[in-house]
Short mmCIF file of C-alpha atoms in Angstrom, two decimals:
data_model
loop_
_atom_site.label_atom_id
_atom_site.label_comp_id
_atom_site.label_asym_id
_atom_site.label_seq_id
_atom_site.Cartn_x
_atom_site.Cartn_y
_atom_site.Cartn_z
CA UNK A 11 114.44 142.63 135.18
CA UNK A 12 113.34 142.69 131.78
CA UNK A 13 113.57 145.82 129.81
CA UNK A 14 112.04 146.59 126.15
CA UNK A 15 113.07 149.29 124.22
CA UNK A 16 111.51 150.95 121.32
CA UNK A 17 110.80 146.97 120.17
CA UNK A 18 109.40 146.92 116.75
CA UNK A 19 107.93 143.93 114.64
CA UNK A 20 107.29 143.99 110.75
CA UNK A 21 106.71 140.64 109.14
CA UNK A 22 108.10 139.94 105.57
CA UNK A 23 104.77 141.23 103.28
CA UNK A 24 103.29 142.89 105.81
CA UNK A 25 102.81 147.31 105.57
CA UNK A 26 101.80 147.61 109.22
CA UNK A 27 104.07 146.53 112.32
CA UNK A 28 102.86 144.16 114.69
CA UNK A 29 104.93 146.05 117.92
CA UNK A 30 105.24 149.28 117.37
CA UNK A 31 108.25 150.62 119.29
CA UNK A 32 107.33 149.17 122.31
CA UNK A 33 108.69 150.45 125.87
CA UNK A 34 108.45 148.87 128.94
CA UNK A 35 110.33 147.48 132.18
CA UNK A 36 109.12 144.23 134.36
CA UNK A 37 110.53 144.30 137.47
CA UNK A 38 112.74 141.15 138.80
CA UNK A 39 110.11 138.75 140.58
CA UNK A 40 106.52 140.95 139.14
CA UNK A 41 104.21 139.38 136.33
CA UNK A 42 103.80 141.24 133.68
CA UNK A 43 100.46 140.42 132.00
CA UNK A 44 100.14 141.30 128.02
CA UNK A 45 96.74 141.43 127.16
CA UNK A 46 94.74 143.14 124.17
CA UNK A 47 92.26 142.14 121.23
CA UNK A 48 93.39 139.67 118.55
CA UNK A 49 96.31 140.92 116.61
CA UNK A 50 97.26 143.33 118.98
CA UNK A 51 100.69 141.84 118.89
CA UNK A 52 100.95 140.24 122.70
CA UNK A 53 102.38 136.69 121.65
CA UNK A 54 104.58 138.34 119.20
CA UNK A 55 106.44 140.70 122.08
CA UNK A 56 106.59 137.45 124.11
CA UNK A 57 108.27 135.51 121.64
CA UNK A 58 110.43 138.22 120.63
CA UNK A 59 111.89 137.94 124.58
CA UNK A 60 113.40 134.66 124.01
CA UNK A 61 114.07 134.69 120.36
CA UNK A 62 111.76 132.50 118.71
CA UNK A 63 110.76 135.45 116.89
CA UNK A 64 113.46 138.37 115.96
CA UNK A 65 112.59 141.84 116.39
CA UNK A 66 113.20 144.07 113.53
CA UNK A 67 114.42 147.03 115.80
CA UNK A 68 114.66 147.66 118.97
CA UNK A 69 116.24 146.09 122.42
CA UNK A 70 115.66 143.41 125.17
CA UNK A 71 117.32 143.09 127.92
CA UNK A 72 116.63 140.42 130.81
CA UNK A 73 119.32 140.59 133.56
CA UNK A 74 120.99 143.61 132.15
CA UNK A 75 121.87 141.61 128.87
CA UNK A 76 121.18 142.56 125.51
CA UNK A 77 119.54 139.01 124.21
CA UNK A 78 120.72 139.51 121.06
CA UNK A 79 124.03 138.98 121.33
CA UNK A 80 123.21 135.37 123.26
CA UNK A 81 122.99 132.24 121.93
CA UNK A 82 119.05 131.94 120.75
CA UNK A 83 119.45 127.87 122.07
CA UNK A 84 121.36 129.18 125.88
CA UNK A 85 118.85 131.77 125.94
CA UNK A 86 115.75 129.51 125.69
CA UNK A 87 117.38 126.80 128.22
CA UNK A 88 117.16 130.13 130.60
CA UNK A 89 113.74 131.00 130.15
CA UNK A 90 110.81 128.68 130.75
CA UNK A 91 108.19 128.74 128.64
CA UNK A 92 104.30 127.52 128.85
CA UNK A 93 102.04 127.34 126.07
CA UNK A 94 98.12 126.49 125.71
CA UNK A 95 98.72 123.71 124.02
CA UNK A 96 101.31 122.25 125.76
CA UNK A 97 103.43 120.54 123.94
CA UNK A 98 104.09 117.17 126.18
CA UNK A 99 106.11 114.93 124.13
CA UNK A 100 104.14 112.20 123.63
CA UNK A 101 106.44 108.94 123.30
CA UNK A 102 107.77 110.25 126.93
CA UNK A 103 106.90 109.60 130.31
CA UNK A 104 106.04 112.11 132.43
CA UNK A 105 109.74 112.01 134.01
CA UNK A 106 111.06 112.13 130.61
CA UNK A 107 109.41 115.51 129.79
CA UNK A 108 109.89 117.19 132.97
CA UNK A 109 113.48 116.05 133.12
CA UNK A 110 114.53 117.38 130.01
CA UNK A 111 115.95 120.55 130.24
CA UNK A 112 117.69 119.35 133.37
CA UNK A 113 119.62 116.74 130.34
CA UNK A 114 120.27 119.58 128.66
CA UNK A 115 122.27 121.26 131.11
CA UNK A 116 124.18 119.01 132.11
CA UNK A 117 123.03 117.72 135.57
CA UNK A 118 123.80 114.68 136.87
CA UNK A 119 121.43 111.92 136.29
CA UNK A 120 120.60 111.39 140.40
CA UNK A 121 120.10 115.46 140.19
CA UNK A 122 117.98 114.96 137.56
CA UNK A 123 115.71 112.35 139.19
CA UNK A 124 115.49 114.57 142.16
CA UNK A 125 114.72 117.57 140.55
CA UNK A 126 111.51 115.52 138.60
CA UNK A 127 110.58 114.31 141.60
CA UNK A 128 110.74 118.24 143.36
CA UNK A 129 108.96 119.49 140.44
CA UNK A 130 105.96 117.37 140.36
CA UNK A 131 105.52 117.39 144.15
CA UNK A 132 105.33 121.22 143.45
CA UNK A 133 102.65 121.37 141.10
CA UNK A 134 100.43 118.60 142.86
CA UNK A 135 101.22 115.45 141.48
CA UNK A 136 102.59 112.81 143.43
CA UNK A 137 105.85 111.45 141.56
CA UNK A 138 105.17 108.18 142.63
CA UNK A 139 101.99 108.41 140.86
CA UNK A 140 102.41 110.02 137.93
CA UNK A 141 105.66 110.03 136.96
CA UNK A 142 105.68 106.42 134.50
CA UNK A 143 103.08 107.73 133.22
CA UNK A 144 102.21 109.34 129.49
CA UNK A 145 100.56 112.60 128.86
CA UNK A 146 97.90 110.55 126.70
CA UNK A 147 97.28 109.16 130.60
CA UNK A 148 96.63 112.53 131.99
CA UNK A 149 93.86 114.92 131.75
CA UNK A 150 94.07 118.65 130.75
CA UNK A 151 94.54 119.76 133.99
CA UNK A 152 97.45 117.37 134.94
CA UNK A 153 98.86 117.86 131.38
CA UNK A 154 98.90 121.67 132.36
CA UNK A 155 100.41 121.31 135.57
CA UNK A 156 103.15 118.95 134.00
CA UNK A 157 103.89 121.60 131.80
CA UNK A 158 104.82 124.32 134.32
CA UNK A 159 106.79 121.44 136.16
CA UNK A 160 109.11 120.91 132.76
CA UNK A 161 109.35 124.56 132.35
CA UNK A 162 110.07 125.21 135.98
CA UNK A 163 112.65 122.12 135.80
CA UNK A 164 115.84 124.25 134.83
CA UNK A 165 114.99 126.77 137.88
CA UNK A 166 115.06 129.70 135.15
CA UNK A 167 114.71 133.26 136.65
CA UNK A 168 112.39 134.42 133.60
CA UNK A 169 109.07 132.41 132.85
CA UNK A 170 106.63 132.97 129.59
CA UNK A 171 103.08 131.81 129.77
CA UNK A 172 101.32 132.06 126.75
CA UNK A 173 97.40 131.62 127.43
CA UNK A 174 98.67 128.06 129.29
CA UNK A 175 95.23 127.87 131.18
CA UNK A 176 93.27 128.36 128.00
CA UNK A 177 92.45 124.67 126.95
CA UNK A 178 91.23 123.51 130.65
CA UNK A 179 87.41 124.06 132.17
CA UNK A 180 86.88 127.42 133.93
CA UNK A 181 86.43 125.59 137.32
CA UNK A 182 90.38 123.79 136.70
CA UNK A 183 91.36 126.90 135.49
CA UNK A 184 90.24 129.06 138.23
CA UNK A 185 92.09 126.31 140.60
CA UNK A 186 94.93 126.24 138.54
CA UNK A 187 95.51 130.27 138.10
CA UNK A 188 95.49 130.34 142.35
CA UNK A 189 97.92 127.44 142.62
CA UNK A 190 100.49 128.46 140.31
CA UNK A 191 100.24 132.28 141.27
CA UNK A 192 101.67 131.40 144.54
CA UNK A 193 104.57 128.81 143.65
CA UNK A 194 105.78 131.38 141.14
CA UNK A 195 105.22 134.11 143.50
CA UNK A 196 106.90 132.37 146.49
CA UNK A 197 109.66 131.60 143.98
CA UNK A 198 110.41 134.63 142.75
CA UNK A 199 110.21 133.88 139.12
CA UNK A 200 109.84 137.17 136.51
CA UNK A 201 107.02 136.33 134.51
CA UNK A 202 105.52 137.47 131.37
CA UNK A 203 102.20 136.56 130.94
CA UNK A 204 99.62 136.38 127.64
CA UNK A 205 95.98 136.19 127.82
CA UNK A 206 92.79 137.31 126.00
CA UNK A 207 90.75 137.29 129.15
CA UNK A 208 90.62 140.62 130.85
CA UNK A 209 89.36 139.24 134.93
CA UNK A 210 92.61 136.47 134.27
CA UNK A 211 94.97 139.29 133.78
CA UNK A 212 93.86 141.34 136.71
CA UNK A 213 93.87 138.33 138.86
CA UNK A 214 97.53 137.41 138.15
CA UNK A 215 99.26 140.51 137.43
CA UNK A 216 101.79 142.76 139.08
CA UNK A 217 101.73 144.69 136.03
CA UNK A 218 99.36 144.67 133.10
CA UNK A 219 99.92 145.67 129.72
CA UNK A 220 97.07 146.69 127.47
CA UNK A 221 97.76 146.76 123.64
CA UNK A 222 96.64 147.88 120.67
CA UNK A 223 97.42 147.66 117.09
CA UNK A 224 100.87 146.73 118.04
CA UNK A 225 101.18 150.08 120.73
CA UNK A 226 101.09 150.01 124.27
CA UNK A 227 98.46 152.13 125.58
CA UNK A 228 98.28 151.70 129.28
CA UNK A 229 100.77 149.64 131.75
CA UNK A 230 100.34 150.01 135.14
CA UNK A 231 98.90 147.93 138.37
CA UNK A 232 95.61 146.50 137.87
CA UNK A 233 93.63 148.57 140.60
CA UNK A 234 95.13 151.51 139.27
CA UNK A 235 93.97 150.44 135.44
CA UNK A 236 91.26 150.12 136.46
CA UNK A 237 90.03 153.05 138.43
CA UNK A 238 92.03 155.21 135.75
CA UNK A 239 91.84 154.20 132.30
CA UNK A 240 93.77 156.06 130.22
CA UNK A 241 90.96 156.31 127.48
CA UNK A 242 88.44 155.12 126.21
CA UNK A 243 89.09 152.28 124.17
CA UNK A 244 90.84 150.98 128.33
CA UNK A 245 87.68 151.82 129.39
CA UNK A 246 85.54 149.74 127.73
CA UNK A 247 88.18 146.84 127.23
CA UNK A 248 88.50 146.14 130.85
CA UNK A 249 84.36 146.60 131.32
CA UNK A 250 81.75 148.63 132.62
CA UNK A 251 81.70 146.67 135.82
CA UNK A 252 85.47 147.41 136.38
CA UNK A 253 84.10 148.37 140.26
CA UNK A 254 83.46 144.67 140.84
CA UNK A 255 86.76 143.74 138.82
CA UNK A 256 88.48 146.17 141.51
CA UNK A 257 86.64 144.47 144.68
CA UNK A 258 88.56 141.24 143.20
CA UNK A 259 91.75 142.57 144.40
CA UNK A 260 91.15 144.30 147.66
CA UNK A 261 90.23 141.62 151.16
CA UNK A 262 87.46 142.42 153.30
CA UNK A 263 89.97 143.87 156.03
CA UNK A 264 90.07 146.44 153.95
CA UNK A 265 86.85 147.25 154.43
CA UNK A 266 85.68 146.04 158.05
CA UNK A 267 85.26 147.24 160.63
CA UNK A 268 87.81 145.92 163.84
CA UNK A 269 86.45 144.17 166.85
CA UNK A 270 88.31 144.69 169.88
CA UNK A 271 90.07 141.82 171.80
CA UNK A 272 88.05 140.54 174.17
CA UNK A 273 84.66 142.09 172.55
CA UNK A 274 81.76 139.12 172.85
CA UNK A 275 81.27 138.47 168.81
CA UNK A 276 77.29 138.78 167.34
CA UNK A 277 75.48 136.20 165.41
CA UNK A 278 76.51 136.64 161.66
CA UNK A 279 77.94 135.14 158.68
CA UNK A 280 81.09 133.81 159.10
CA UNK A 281 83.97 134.88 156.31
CA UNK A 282 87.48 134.69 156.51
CA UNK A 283 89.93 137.62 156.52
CA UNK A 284 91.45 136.92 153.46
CA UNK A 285 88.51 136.74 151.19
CA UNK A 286 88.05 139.36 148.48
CA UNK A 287 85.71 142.00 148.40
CA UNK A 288 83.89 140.98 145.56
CA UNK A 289 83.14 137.18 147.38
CA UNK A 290 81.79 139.15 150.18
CA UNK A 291 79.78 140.89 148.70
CA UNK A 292 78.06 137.94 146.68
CA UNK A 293 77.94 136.34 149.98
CA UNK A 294 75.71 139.27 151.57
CA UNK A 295 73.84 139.43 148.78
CA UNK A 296 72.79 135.49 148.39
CA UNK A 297 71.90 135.42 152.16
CA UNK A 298 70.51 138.54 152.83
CA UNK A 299 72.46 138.80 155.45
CA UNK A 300 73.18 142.77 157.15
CA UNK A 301 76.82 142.26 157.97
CA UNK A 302 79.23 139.68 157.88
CA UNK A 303 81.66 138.26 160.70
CA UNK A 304 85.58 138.35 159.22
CA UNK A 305 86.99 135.21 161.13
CA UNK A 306 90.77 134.37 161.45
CA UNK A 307 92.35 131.33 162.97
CA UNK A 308 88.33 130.52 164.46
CA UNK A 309 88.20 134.23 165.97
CA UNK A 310 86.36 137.23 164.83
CA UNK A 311 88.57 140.03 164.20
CA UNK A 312 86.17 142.39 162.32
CA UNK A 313 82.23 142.72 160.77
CA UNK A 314 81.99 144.33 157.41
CA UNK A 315 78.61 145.55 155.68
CA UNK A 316 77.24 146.43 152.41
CA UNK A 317 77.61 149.28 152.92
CA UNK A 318 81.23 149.39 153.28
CA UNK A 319 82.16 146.72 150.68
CA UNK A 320 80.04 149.57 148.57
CA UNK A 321 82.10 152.77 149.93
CA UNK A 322 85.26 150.59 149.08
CA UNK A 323 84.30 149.83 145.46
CA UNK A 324 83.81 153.23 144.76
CA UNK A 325 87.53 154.56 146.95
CA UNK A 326 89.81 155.66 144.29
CA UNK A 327 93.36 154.93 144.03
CA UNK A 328 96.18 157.00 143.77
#
């Protein structure tokens, strides 16, 4: 778990804080997403979490430990960290980066090798491939997936991404957001995530936190954010089509209706059960189709219609 309390920034020549007594928890194994305009003081709360910036008041905790009475260099060996740009060394291979906060701590170098080679396999790239290779060798996308490999290398319970899919094509970055949701999911990795982009913060948080001017004014889960801002300034930050934004997150189970076993299926369009709301209806909407057939493992288990993909947009949440 992480905990802030009452965290507060003020640079050296500056009147105005840029975190204003923030409060909040992140609960072992959620992402947290910070998100708000420019200078709303989202990368500063994130650095402040492993040190690289000092808070002028305030606590962190992360395990039940106050991080300010760790060692800044321990503390960052504990905590991965991804950044937009990067930051591949250059004059290394690929090994060489991903290998070296294993160094750092210690493990032995046959360890080391094997924990490379786990780490790339993870992230799509084939070791055998990739791993004599440079960064200068790579494109963004591979660069990017490197760099959750090296920060991933040192199996560290608490993760920061700041805006790491921000320099790659929306079409890699779309890819890339699914893939590394999962592994860090399936891995159980805290995470504290930055972005500027509101439909990237709903689609990998737990938890998102909206600030402003350095306060937090809303934290919560995304569907509930956004069926219940809690003002106006939430309201039109996350967008007047926050119904669709919310059809992003639910499936179309949610909103079919069951066939029974055994029940002969009707022509439609096919769709599988775990596709969201907001594909399905796009999908009815291209074809002009009345209905479509939710398939799983090559059997129809449900139709859903506009109508109910429309009924579910507009269901409120607790």
């Amino acid at each position: 778990m992480i905990r802030l309390q009452l965290l507060t920034k003020v640079f050296a020549g500056q009147r105005e804080p840029a975190v204003r007594e923030l409060t909040l928890e992140i609960a072992s194994g959620q992402t947290c997403v910070l998100i708000g305009p420019s200078g709303c003081g989202k990368t500063t709360t994130m650095r402040m979490i492993n040190r690289l910036i000092e808070p002028t008041s305030g606590t962190i905790e992360v395990d039940g430990q106050d991080v300010s009475r760790l060692d800044p260099v321990a503390l960052r060996r504990r905590i991965g960290y991804v950044i937009q740009q990067i930051g591949l060394f250059p004059h290394m291979t690929i090994a060489g980066n991903v290998a070296t906060v294993p160094r750092l701590l210690g493990l032995a170098p046959a360890r080391t090798q094997a924990r490379v080679d786990e780490m790339l396999a993870l992230v799509g790239l084939d070791p055998a491939t990739y791993a004599a290779r440079y960064p200068r060798e790579l494109s963004g996308g591979e660069r990017q997936r490197v760099g959750v490999a090296r920060a991933l290398a040192g199996d560290p319970p608490v993760m920061l991404m700041d805006e790491p899919f921000g320099a790659v094509d929306p079409i890699t970055r779309a890819r890339l957001q699914n893939e590394f949701l999962n592994i860090l999911r399936e891995l159980r990795k805290t995470i504290v995530f930055v972005t500027h982009d509101i439909d990237e913060a709903i689609r990998m948080g737990d938890r998102i936190a909206i600030l402003r001017d350095g306060r937090l004014v809303q934290y919560g889960a995304p569907g509930h954010i956004l069926t219940h801002p809690a003002d106006a300034f939430v309201e039109e930050f996350v967008g007047a089509d926050r119904a669709l934004k919310r059809l992003g997150l639910l499936s179309v189970r949610e909103a079919m209706t069951p066939v029974a076993a055994g029940e002969a299926a009707r022509d439609g369009t096919p769709i599988a059960g775990d596709t969201n709301a907001r594909d399905a209806l796009s999908l009815l909407l291209a074809t002009g189709a009345t209905s479509l057939a939710v398939q799983e493992n090559g059997r129809t288990i449900g139709r859903v219609t506009l109508a109910q993909i429309q009924a579910l947009a507009g269901r409120s949440e607790p």
